[in-house]
mmCIF file of C-alpha atoms and ligand atoms in Angstrom:
data_model
loop_
_atom_site.group_PDB
_atom_site.id
_atom_site.type_symbol
_atom_site.label_atom_id
_atom_site.label_comp_id
_atom_site.label_asym_id
_atom_site.label_seq_id
_atom_site.Cartn_x
_atom_site.Cartn_y
_atom_site.Cartn_z
ATOM 1 C CA UNK V 202 -35.863 155.133 218.975
ATOM 2 C CA UNK V 203 -37.646 153.051 216.353
ATOM 3 C CA UNK V 204 -35.825 150.086 214.831
ATOM 4 C CA UNK V 205 -37.329 148.082 211.947
ATOM 5 C CA UNK V 206 -36.668 144.340 212.160
ATOM 6 C CA UNK V 207 -37.376 142.102 209.189
ATOM 7 C CA UNK V 208 -37.860 138.475 210.199
ATOM 8 C CA UNK V 209 -38.592 139.733 213.706
ATOM 9 C CA UNK V 210 -40.726 136.750 214.698
ATOM 10 C CA UNK V 211 -38.080 134.162 213.781
ATOM 11 C CA UNK V 212 -35.730 132.339 216.135
ATOM 12 C CA UNK V 213 -33.044 135.024 216.380
ATOM 13 C CA UNK V 214 -35.388 137.901 215.477
ATOM 14 C CA UNK V 215 -37.821 137.275 218.333
ATOM 15 C CA UNK V 216 -35.052 137.169 220.941
ATOM 16 C CA UNK V 217 -33.580 140.347 219.472
ATOM 17 C CA UNK V 218 -36.962 142.089 219.745
ATOM 18 C CA UNK V 219 -37.083 141.294 223.477
ATOM 19 C CA UNK V 220 -33.518 142.542 224.083
ATOM 20 C CA UNK V 221 -34.153 145.726 222.087
ATOM 21 C CA UNK V 222 -37.322 146.459 224.065
ATOM 22 C CA UNK V 223 -35.546 145.822 227.343
ATOM 23 C CA UNK V 224 -32.809 148.234 226.237
ATOM 24 C CA UNK V 225 -35.430 150.960 225.594
ATOM 25 C CA UNK V 226 -35.718 150.728 221.795
ATOM 26 C CA UNK V 227 -39.041 150.543 219.971
ATOM 27 C CA UNK V 228 -38.929 147.653 217.507
ATOM 28 C CA UNK V 229 -41.252 147.427 214.505
ATOM 29 C CA UNK V 230 -41.547 143.934 213.054
ATOM 30 C CA UNK V 231 -42.020 142.718 209.501
ATOM 31 C CA UNK V 232 -42.469 138.939 209.252
ATOM 32 C CA UNK V 233 -44.384 136.726 206.814
ATOM 33 C CA UNK V 234 -44.608 133.795 209.272
ATOM 34 C CA UNK V 235 -42.750 131.549 206.789
ATOM 35 C CA UNK V 236 -40.715 130.217 209.722
ATOM 36 C CA UNK V 237 -42.736 131.367 212.728
ATOM 37 C CA UNK V 238 -46.198 131.375 214.268
ATOM 38 C CA UNK V 239 -48.452 134.149 215.600
ATOM 39 C CA UNK V 240 -48.089 132.976 219.224
ATOM 40 C CA UNK V 241 -44.483 134.189 219.165
ATOM 41 C CA UNK V 242 -45.797 137.761 219.148
ATOM 42 C CA UNK V 243 -48.066 137.034 222.145
ATOM 43 C CA UNK V 244 -45.099 135.518 223.954
ATOM 44 C CA UNK V 245 -42.954 138.592 223.295
ATOM 45 C CA UNK V 246 -45.729 140.523 225.033
ATOM 46 C CA UNK V 247 -45.759 138.044 227.940
ATOM 47 C CA UNK V 248 -42.026 138.620 228.474
ATOM 48 C CA UNK V 249 -41.847 142.383 227.942
ATOM 49 C CA UNK V 250 -45.349 143.509 228.953
ATOM 50 C CA UNK V 251 -45.785 145.237 225.595
ATOM 51 C CA UNK V 252 -46.805 144.109 222.130
ATOM 52 C CA UNK V 253 -44.534 145.567 219.449
ATOM 53 C CA UNK V 254 -46.026 146.802 216.193
ATOM 54 C CA UNK V 255 -45.970 143.925 213.717
ATOM 55 C CA UNK V 256 -46.703 143.771 209.987
ATOM 56 C CA UNK V 257 -47.311 140.276 208.568
ATOM 57 C CA UNK V 258 -45.691 141.121 205.248
ATOM 58 C CA UNK V 259 -43.125 139.503 202.984
ATOM 59 C CA UNK V 260 -39.937 141.604 203.087
ATOM 60 C CA UNK V 261 -39.676 141.220 199.285
ATOM 61 C CA UNK V 262 -43.034 142.960 198.769
ATOM 62 C CA UNK V 263 -41.806 146.471 198.041
ATOM 63 C CA UNK V 264 -45.182 148.224 198.025
ATOM 64 C CA UNK V 265 -46.146 146.831 201.416
ATOM 65 C CA UNK V 266 -42.716 147.427 202.959
ATOM 66 C CA UNK V 267 -42.832 150.988 201.592
ATOM 67 C CA UNK V 268 -46.071 151.467 203.551
ATOM 68 C CA UNK V 269 -44.260 150.420 206.732
ATOM 69 C CA UNK V 270 -41.563 153.057 206.167
ATOM 70 C CA UNK V 271 -44.236 155.645 205.258
ATOM 71 C CA UNK V 272 -46.297 154.931 208.392
ATOM 72 C CA UNK V 273 -43.255 155.022 210.699
ATOM 73 C CA UNK V 274 -41.351 158.049 209.502
ATOM 74 C CA UNK V 275 -38.718 158.141 212.214
ATOM 75 C CA UNK V 276 -37.091 154.702 211.839
ATOM 76 C CA UNK V 277 -33.459 155.083 212.893
ATOM 77 C CA UNK V 278 -32.075 151.708 211.771
ATOM 78 C CA UNK V 279 -32.983 148.354 210.251
ATOM 79 C CA UNK V 280 -31.971 144.875 211.390
ATOM 80 C CA UNK V 281 -32.376 142.539 208.457
ATOM 81 C CA UNK V 282 -32.955 138.884 209.386
ATOM 82 C CA UNK V 283 -35.654 137.909 206.874
ATOM 83 C CA UNK V 284 -34.168 135.080 204.819
ATOM 84 C CA UNK V 285 -34.360 131.405 203.999
ATOM 85 C CA UNK V 286 -31.776 129.458 205.988
ATOM 86 C CA UNK V 287 -31.780 125.718 205.294
ATOM 87 C CA UNK V 288 -28.546 124.711 203.598
ATOM 88 C CA UNK V 289 -29.829 121.407 202.157
ATOM 89 C CA UNK V 290 -32.999 122.995 200.784
ATOM 90 C CA UNK V 291 -30.929 125.784 199.235
ATOM 91 C CA UNK V 292 -29.172 123.207 197.026
ATOM 92 C CA UNK V 293 -32.514 121.901 195.764
ATOM 93 C CA UNK V 294 -34.090 125.326 195.246
ATOM 94 C CA UNK V 295 -31.221 127.722 194.507
ATOM 95 C CA UNK V 296 -33.400 130.269 192.705
ATOM 96 C CA UNK V 297 -35.811 130.522 195.628
ATOM 97 C CA UNK V 298 -32.837 131.225 197.918
ATOM 98 C CA UNK V 299 -31.247 133.831 195.649
ATOM 99 C CA UNK V 300 -34.634 135.473 195.100
ATOM 100 C CA UNK V 301 -35.765 135.629 198.730
ATOM 101 C CA UNK V 302 -32.448 136.412 200.343
ATOM 102 C CA UNK V 303 -31.236 138.956 197.809
ATOM 103 C CA UNK V 304 -34.532 140.590 196.798
ATOM 104 C CA UNK V 305 -35.492 141.158 200.438
ATOM 105 C CA UNK V 306 -32.144 142.860 201.093
ATOM 106 C CA UNK V 307 -32.352 144.997 197.939
ATOM 107 C CA UNK V 308 -35.954 145.946 198.756
ATOM 108 C CA UNK V 309 -34.999 147.066 202.227
ATOM 109 C CA UNK V 310 -31.940 148.982 200.979
ATOM 110 C CA UNK V 311 -33.897 150.769 198.220
ATOM 111 C CA UNK V 312 -36.494 151.886 200.747
ATOM 112 C CA UNK V 313 -33.870 152.889 203.292
ATOM 113 C CA UNK V 314 -32.374 155.160 200.655
ATOM 114 C CA UNK V 315 -35.809 156.490 199.672
ATOM 115 C CA UNK V 316 -36.743 157.237 203.305
ATOM 116 C CA UNK V 317 -33.233 158.334 204.337
ATOM 117 C CA UNK V 318 -32.649 155.624 206.930
ATOM 118 C CA UNK V 319 -28.882 155.297 207.121
ATOM 119 C CA UNK V 320 -28.108 152.357 209.429
ATOM 120 C CA UNK V 321 -28.391 148.593 208.965
ATOM 121 C CA UNK V 322 -27.367 145.501 210.916
ATOM 122 C CA UNK V 323 -27.195 142.433 208.712
ATOM 123 C CA UNK V 324 -27.537 138.796 209.796
ATOM 124 C CA UNK V 325 -24.629 137.044 208.138
ATOM 125 C CA UNK V 326 -23.232 133.598 208.905
ATOM 126 C CA UNK V 327 -19.998 131.788 209.694
ATOM 127 C CA UNK V 328 -20.833 129.754 206.611
ATOM 128 C CA UNK V 329 -19.033 132.484 204.578
ATOM 129 C CA UNK V 330 -15.694 131.086 205.848
ATOM 130 C CA UNK V 331 -16.221 127.551 204.446
ATOM 131 C CA UNK V 332 -13.553 125.164 205.752
ATOM 132 C CA UNK V 333 -11.146 127.614 207.435
ATOM 133 C CA UNK V 334 -7.392 127.234 207.049
ATOM 134 C CA UNK V 335 -6.632 128.504 210.557
ATOM 135 C CA UNK V 336 -8.479 128.447 213.882
ATOM 136 C CA UNK V 337 -9.923 130.394 215.552
ATOM 137 C CA UNK V 338 -11.421 132.242 212.583
ATOM 138 C CA UNK V 339 -10.839 135.997 212.463
ATOM 139 C CA UNK V 340 -12.847 138.491 210.418
ATOM 140 C CA UNK V 341 -9.868 139.220 208.135
ATOM 141 C CA UNK V 342 -9.531 135.639 206.926
ATOM 142 C CA UNK V 343 -10.308 135.188 203.224
ATOM 143 C CA UNK V 344 -13.765 133.880 202.407
ATOM 144 C CA UNK V 345 -13.975 130.667 200.427
ATOM 145 C CA UNK V 346 -16.201 129.888 197.493
ATOM 146 C CA UNK V 347 -19.439 128.779 199.031
ATOM 147 C CA UNK V 348 -20.623 125.185 198.654
ATOM 148 C CA UNK V 349 -24.315 126.038 199.036
ATOM 149 C CA UNK V 350 -26.596 128.627 197.464
ATOM 150 C CA UNK V 351 -27.561 129.651 201.018
ATOM 151 C CA UNK V 352 -23.902 130.453 201.720
ATOM 152 C CA UNK V 353 -23.596 132.300 198.394
ATOM 153 C CA UNK V 354 -26.527 134.538 199.313
ATOM 154 C CA UNK V 355 -24.770 135.538 202.553
ATOM 155 C CA UNK V 356 -21.503 136.279 200.706
ATOM 156 C CA UNK V 357 -23.328 138.249 198.017
ATOM 157 C CA UNK V 358 -25.302 140.201 200.611
ATOM 158 C CA UNK V 359 -22.070 141.108 202.417
ATOM 159 C CA UNK V 360 -20.625 142.286 199.106
ATOM 160 C CA UNK V 361 -23.749 144.340 198.300
ATOM 161 C CA UNK V 362 -23.521 146.043 201.708
ATOM 162 C CA UNK V 363 -19.799 146.715 201.416
ATOM 163 C CA UNK V 364 -20.212 148.349 197.994
ATOM 164 C CA UNK V 365 -23.337 150.293 198.991
ATOM 165 C CA UNK V 366 -21.790 151.717 202.148
ATOM 166 C CA UNK V 367 -18.838 152.943 200.065
ATOM 167 C CA UNK V 368 -21.200 155.674 198.781
ATOM 168 C CA UNK V 369 -21.524 156.964 202.341
ATOM 169 C CA UNK V 370 -25.304 157.304 202.690
ATOM 170 C CA UNK V 371 -25.431 154.025 204.618
ATOM 171 C CA UNK V 372 -23.584 152.490 207.563
ATOM 172 C CA UNK V 373 -23.646 148.740 208.066
ATOM 173 C CA UNK V 374 -22.643 146.240 210.705
ATOM 174 C CA UNK V 375 -22.433 142.657 209.493
ATOM 175 C CA UNK V 376 -22.701 140.024 212.207
ATOM 176 C CA UNK V 377 -21.385 136.587 211.286
ATOM 177 C CA UNK V 378 -23.272 134.174 213.518
ATOM 178 C CA UNK V 379 -21.679 130.906 214.492
ATOM 179 C CA UNK V 380 -24.155 128.184 215.622
ATOM 180 C CA UNK V 381 -27.160 129.706 217.410
ATOM 181 C CA UNK V 382 -28.868 127.381 219.916
ATOM 182 C CA UNK V 383 -30.741 127.708 223.222
ATOM 183 C CA UNK V 384 -33.991 129.546 223.869
ATOM 184 C CA UNK V 385 -35.354 132.272 226.109
ATOM 185 C CA UNK V 386 -34.977 131.357 229.805
ATOM 186 C CA UNK V 387 -38.758 131.777 230.230
ATOM 187 C CA UNK V 388 -39.208 129.008 227.602
ATOM 188 C CA UNK V 389 -41.599 131.361 225.767
ATOM 189 C CA UNK V 390 -39.370 131.854 222.711
ATOM 190 C CA UNK V 391 -37.227 129.414 220.768
ATOM 191 C CA UNK V 392 -36.658 127.776 217.425
ATOM 192 C CA UNK V 393 -39.561 126.411 215.338
ATOM 193 C CA UNK V 394 -37.920 124.117 212.783
ATOM 194 C CA UNK V 395 -39.857 123.590 209.543
ATOM 195 C CA UNK V 396 -40.249 119.791 209.208
ATOM 196 C CA UNK V 397 -37.403 117.411 210.088
ATOM 197 C CA UNK V 398 -34.603 119.503 211.609
ATOM 198 C CA UNK V 399 -31.280 119.659 209.788
ATOM 199 C CA UNK V 400 -29.452 121.316 212.642
ATOM 200 C CA UNK V 401 -28.057 119.431 215.592
ATOM 201 C CA UNK V 402 -29.798 121.039 218.577
ATOM 202 C CA UNK V 403 -33.423 120.806 217.388
ATOM 203 C CA UNK V 404 -32.756 117.205 216.338
ATOM 204 C CA UNK V 405 -31.419 116.452 219.811
ATOM 205 C CA UNK V 406 -34.388 118.064 221.597
ATOM 206 C CA UNK V 407 -36.899 116.336 219.294
ATOM 207 C CA UNK V 408 -35.178 113.003 219.956
ATOM 208 C CA UNK V 409 -35.321 113.673 223.693
ATOM 209 C CA UNK V 410 -39.045 114.373 223.474
ATOM 210 C CA UNK V 411 -39.720 111.244 221.385
ATOM 211 C CA UNK V 412 -40.621 112.992 218.105
ATOM 212 C CA UNK V 413 -37.529 111.393 216.510
ATOM 213 C CA UNK V 414 -36.429 107.849 217.284
ATOM 214 C CA UNK V 415 -32.707 108.428 217.363
ATOM 215 C CA UNK V 416 -30.093 110.986 216.508
ATOM 216 C CA UNK V 417 -27.569 110.195 213.787
ATOM 217 C CA UNK V 418 -24.123 111.609 214.458
ATOM 218 C CA UNK V 419 -22.757 112.572 211.055
ATOM 219 C CA UNK V 420 -19.358 110.890 211.149
ATOM 220 C CA UNK V 421 -16.865 110.145 213.938
ATOM 221 C CA UNK V 422 -13.730 109.766 211.831
ATOM 222 C CA UNK V 423 -12.713 113.440 211.656
ATOM 223 C CA UNK V 424 -9.303 114.581 212.927
ATOM 224 C CA UNK V 425 -10.790 116.065 216.082
ATOM 225 C CA UNK V 426 -10.273 114.902 219.694
ATOM 226 C CA UNK V 427 -13.302 112.547 219.657
ATOM 227 C CA UNK V 428 -13.677 112.220 215.871
ATOM 228 C CA UNK V 429 -16.880 114.305 215.592
ATOM 229 C CA UNK V 430 -17.171 117.791 214.060
ATOM 230 C CA UNK V 431 -16.377 120.852 216.147
ATOM 231 C CA UNK V 432 -18.555 123.987 216.143
ATOM 232 C CA UNK V 433 -18.934 127.224 218.085
ATOM 233 C CA UNK V 434 -22.426 127.069 219.629
ATOM 234 C CA UNK V 435 -23.769 130.363 220.916
ATOM 235 C CA UNK V 436 -26.817 131.009 223.089
ATOM 236 C CA UNK V 437 -29.467 132.891 221.109
ATOM 237 C CA UNK V 438 -29.907 135.444 223.934
ATOM 238 C CA UNK V 439 -26.199 136.326 223.790
ATOM 239 C CA UNK V 440 -26.568 136.630 220.031
ATOM 240 C CA UNK V 441 -29.621 138.894 220.439
ATOM 241 C CA UNK V 442 -27.635 141.124 222.809
ATOM 242 C CA UNK V 443 -24.914 141.516 220.174
ATOM 243 C CA UNK V 444 -27.564 143.159 217.963
ATOM 244 C CA UNK V 445 -28.374 145.703 220.653
ATOM 245 C CA UNK V 446 -24.651 146.515 220.905
ATOM 246 C CA UNK V 447 -24.453 146.874 217.119
ATOM 247 C CA UNK V 448 -27.453 149.235 217.079
ATOM 248 C CA UNK V 449 -25.953 151.224 219.981
ATOM 249 C CA UNK V 450 -22.732 151.568 218.028
ATOM 250 C CA UNK V 451 -24.460 152.715 214.828
ATOM 251 C CA UNK V 452 -26.717 155.218 216.569
ATOM 252 C CA UNK V 453 -24.645 156.440 219.471
ATOM 253 C CA UNK V 454 -20.992 156.331 218.404
ATOM 254 C CA UNK V 455 -19.696 159.023 216.108
ATOM 255 C CA UNK V 456 -17.022 158.448 213.471
ATOM 256 C CA UNK V 457 -17.224 154.686 213.029
ATOM 257 C CA UNK V 458 -16.229 152.981 209.761
ATOM 258 C CA UNK V 459 -19.074 152.724 207.234
ATOM 259 C CA UNK V 460 -18.986 148.938 207.105
ATOM 260 C CA UNK V 461 -17.810 146.666 209.893
ATOM 261 C CA UNK V 462 -17.849 142.886 210.250
ATOM 262 C CA UNK V 463 -17.932 140.962 213.531
ATOM 263 C CA UNK V 464 -17.831 137.281 214.416
ATOM 264 C CA UNK V 465 -20.491 136.416 216.947
ATOM 265 C CA UNK V 466 -19.654 133.189 218.737
ATOM 266 C CA UNK V 467 -18.210 132.106 222.082
ATOM 267 C CA UNK V 468 -14.710 131.245 220.891
ATOM 268 C CA UNK V 469 -15.043 127.679 222.214
ATOM 269 C CA UNK V 470 -14.996 124.648 219.918
ATOM 270 C CA UNK V 471 -17.496 121.977 221.029
ATOM 271 C CA UNK V 472 -17.786 118.564 219.357
ATOM 272 C CA UNK V 473 -21.084 116.919 218.405
ATOM 273 C CA UNK V 474 -20.478 114.194 220.994
ATOM 274 C CA UNK V 475 -19.654 116.736 223.696
ATOM 275 C CA UNK V 476 -22.880 118.562 222.918
ATOM 276 C CA UNK V 477 -24.947 115.371 223.138
ATOM 277 C CA UNK V 478 -23.241 114.288 226.382
ATOM 278 C CA UNK V 479 -23.702 117.730 227.976
ATOM 279 C CA UNK V 480 -27.384 117.672 227.000
ATOM 280 C CA UNK V 481 -27.790 114.246 228.635
ATOM 281 C CA UNK V 482 -25.978 115.231 231.803
ATOM 282 C CA UNK V 483 -27.552 118.655 232.401
ATOM 283 C CA UNK V 484 -31.093 117.509 231.589
ATOM 284 C CA UNK V 485 -30.736 114.025 233.011
ATOM 285 C CA UNK V 486 -32.157 112.392 229.909
ATOM 286 C CA UNK V 487 -30.746 109.819 227.469
ATOM 287 C CA UNK V 488 -30.435 110.618 223.770
ATOM 288 C CA UNK V 489 -30.485 107.428 221.702
ATOM 289 C CA UNK V 490 -27.950 107.873 218.916
ATOM 290 C CA UNK V 491 -25.963 106.001 216.304
ATOM 291 C CA UNK V 492 -22.986 107.047 214.263
ATOM 292 C CA UNK V 493 -23.699 107.467 210.543
ATOM 293 C CA UNK V 494 -21.600 108.607 207.581
ATOM 294 C CA UNK V 495 -20.200 112.115 207.220
ATOM 295 C CA UNK V 496 -22.623 114.766 205.941
ATOM 296 C CA UNK V 497 -21.596 116.252 202.575
ATOM 297 C CA UNK V 498 -20.290 119.799 202.834
ATOM 298 C CA UNK V 499 -19.538 119.722 206.588
ATOM 299 C CA UNK V 500 -16.439 121.586 207.770
ATOM 300 C CA UNK V 501 -14.407 119.493 210.215
ATOM 301 C CA UNK V 502 -13.819 122.237 212.758
ATOM 302 C CA UNK V 503 -14.801 125.861 213.004
ATOM 303 C CA UNK V 504 -14.877 128.293 215.889
ATOM 304 C CA UNK V 505 -14.602 132.044 216.168
ATOM 305 C CA UNK V 506 -12.177 134.573 217.431
ATOM 306 C CA UNK V 507 -14.527 137.077 219.079
ATOM 307 C CA UNK V 508 -11.832 139.549 220.091
ATOM 308 C CA UNK V 509 -12.994 142.190 217.621
ATOM 309 C CA UNK V 510 -16.608 142.135 218.898
ATOM 310 C CA UNK V 511 -15.273 142.167 222.432
ATOM 311 C CA UNK V 512 -13.006 145.182 221.881
ATOM 312 C CA UNK V 513 -15.107 147.272 219.501
ATOM 313 C CA UNK V 514 -18.715 146.357 220.313
ATOM 314 C CA UNK V 515 -18.020 145.752 223.989
ATOM 315 C CA UNK V 516 -19.854 142.424 223.616
ATOM 316 C CA UNK V 517 -18.982 138.986 224.913
ATOM 317 C CA UNK V 518 -20.998 135.774 225.143
ATOM 318 C CA UNK V 519 -21.969 135.151 228.774
ATOM 319 C CA UNK V 520 -24.129 132.036 228.765
ATOM 320 C CA UNK V 521 -22.619 128.562 229.062
ATOM 321 C CA UNK V 522 -23.100 125.304 227.204
ATOM 322 C CA UNK V 523 -25.161 124.105 230.181
ATOM 323 C CA UNK V 524 -27.467 127.138 229.767
ATOM 324 C CA UNK V 525 -27.825 126.346 226.048
ATOM 325 C CA UNK V 526 -28.829 122.694 226.507
ATOM 326 C CA UNK V 527 -31.111 123.436 229.483
ATOM 327 C CA UNK V 528 -32.976 126.269 227.735
ATOM 328 C CA UNK V 529 -33.280 124.322 224.450
ATOM 329 C CA UNK V 530 -34.838 121.388 226.321
ATOM 330 C CA UNK V 531 -37.227 123.598 228.317
ATOM 331 C CA UNK V 532 -38.425 125.136 225.052
ATOM 332 C CA UNK V 533 -39.030 121.709 223.481
ATOM 333 C CA UNK V 534 -41.055 120.717 226.559
ATOM 334 C CA UNK V 535 -43.055 123.976 226.281
ATOM 335 C CA UNK V 536 -43.876 123.145 222.638
ATOM 336 C CA UNK V 537 -45.014 119.675 223.658
ATOM 337 C CA UNK V 538 -47.286 121.092 226.391
ATOM 338 C CA UNK V 539 -48.778 123.597 223.921
ATOM 339 C CA UNK V 540 -49.780 120.786 221.562
ATOM 340 C CA UNK V 541 -51.394 118.657 224.285
HETATM 341 C C1 UD1 N 176 -25.410 124.948 209.519
HETATM 342 C C2 UD1 N 176 -25.113 125.651 208.229
HETATM 343 C C3 UD1 N 176 -24.838 127.106 208.503
HETATM 344 C C4 UD1 N 176 -25.979 127.737 209.261
HETATM 345 C C5 UD1 N 176 -26.155 126.960 210.556
HETATM 346 C C6 UD1 N 176 -27.280 127.492 211.419
HETATM 347 C C7 UD1 N 176 -23.979 123.932 206.847
HETATM 348 C C8 UD1 N 176 -22.742 123.545 206.117
HETATM 349 N N1 UD1 N 176 -23.956 125.060 207.552
HETATM 350 O O1 UD1 N 176 -24.228 124.936 210.291
HETATM 351 O O2 UD1 N 176 -24.677 127.759 207.279
HETATM 352 O O3 UD1 N 176 -25.693 129.080 209.522
HETATM 353 O O4 UD1 N 176 -26.441 125.598 210.239
HETATM 354 O O5 UD1 N 176 -28.512 127.319 210.818
HETATM 355 O O6 UD1 N 176 -24.979 123.230 206.782
HETATM 356 N N2 UD1 N 176 -25.149 116.971 213.090
HETATM 357 C C9 UD1 N 176 -25.295 115.632 213.407
HETATM 358 N N3 UD1 N 176 -26.554 115.107 213.386
HETATM 359 C C10 UD1 N 176 -27.654 115.828 213.063
HETATM 360 C C11 UD1 N 176 -27.490 117.203 212.766
HETATM 361 C C12 UD1 N 176 -26.219 117.734 212.793
HETATM 362 O O7 UD1 N 176 -24.341 114.942 213.698
HETATM 363 O O8 UD1 N 176 -28.770 115.269 213.046
HETATM 364 C C13 UD1 N 176 -23.794 117.553 213.104
HETATM 365 C C14 UD1 N 176 -23.408 118.154 211.777
HETATM 366 O O9 UD1 N 176 -22.936 117.191 210.880
HETATM 367 C C15 UD1 N 176 -22.363 119.172 212.227
HETATM 368 C C16 UD1 N 176 -22.858 119.619 213.608
HETATM 369 O O10 UD1 N 176 -23.770 118.603 214.035
HETATM 370 O O11 UD1 N 176 -21.142 118.520 212.378
HETATM 371 C C17 UD1 N 176 -23.589 120.934 213.562
HETATM 372 O O12 UD1 N 176 -24.549 120.878 212.516
HETATM 373 P P1 UD1 N 176 -25.649 121.994 212.289
HETATM 374 O O13 UD1 N 176 -26.389 122.223 213.532
HETATM 375 O O14 UD1 N 176 -26.438 121.581 211.064
HETATM 376 O O15 UD1 N 176 -24.817 123.301 212.010
HETATM 377 P P2 UD1 N 176 -23.691 123.612 210.903
HETATM 378 O O16 UD1 N 176 -23.645 122.586 209.850
HETATM 379 O O17 UD1 N 176 -22.436 123.944 211.600
#
């Protein structure tokens, strides 16, 4: 069964491609390489033994994306990852975020309707919850007005999908990712941050490899056990597997609701300091760090209730924090070796 994946060479997309292929699906990739590199496609082939069909197109380019649908007439579902994802950048360039993230979704939906493809899995984010009033966060909790344009695009996209599915030609599963980290255990796939990383894990691995001098911990005066922010880090391979479960549900389960939302995390709250200390211990390497001021817009604590995904999708995160820090570090070392 053919599945179209926009952003299929990105961090989460590439891992999802591998899991889909290993589950017997035939993925077709659209990616403009805005946050990836061509070697990711070669590495997918190294892992799976097959090179998936890949179109180096911008998902907002309707004429080109139409050609992909026209050439592959029996696409059964779409997984839509293609989007800009840096929160800080989204505040400086809001229009670029609204344009890319919303136009790509609308383009894909228009063409799905035109070509009668009735199933979509959408990459949403825990960012839609803002600073939650209760923990762990469940899917029913009210969303808060987003602080960033990136977050607004995810909320708007969810709204677009909810309203569109109400007309019953489309079924959607919205996956709200918590904090994706880790890399493929072969160290052939992982995250390729554009410039100086904003996210914790790539900053930690780049500090460990000497690209960055020291890590700054953004505040240690929060009301958490050690004063640093708490997040729900999830291994990217577990996250990729959730997409296979979502596709299985859309294509193989009759009579499901037209639009469903699932949290995809581990359910465990891990502090920044705990993450850094686990990285040091598992990889036997020191991370030089200092404590700096709080980062504007950071929620103090957020972690998921994953009961709904567990019960309905039959999915549960399996990999541990030790797996996440080990695989992230192996990937960083692979990148270093590639450059040398
Ligand atoms: C961020 C985005 C979220 C996005 C996710 C994955 C915000 C508010 N949210 O989540 O929408 O889906 O990335 O791309 O930006 N930290 C440090 N030092 C660093 C980097 C991070 O202490 O150098 C801390 C942060 O302050 C935070 C924690 O580590 O407390 C996790 O940060 P990060 O990895 O950026 O993820 P989120 O902010 O949770």
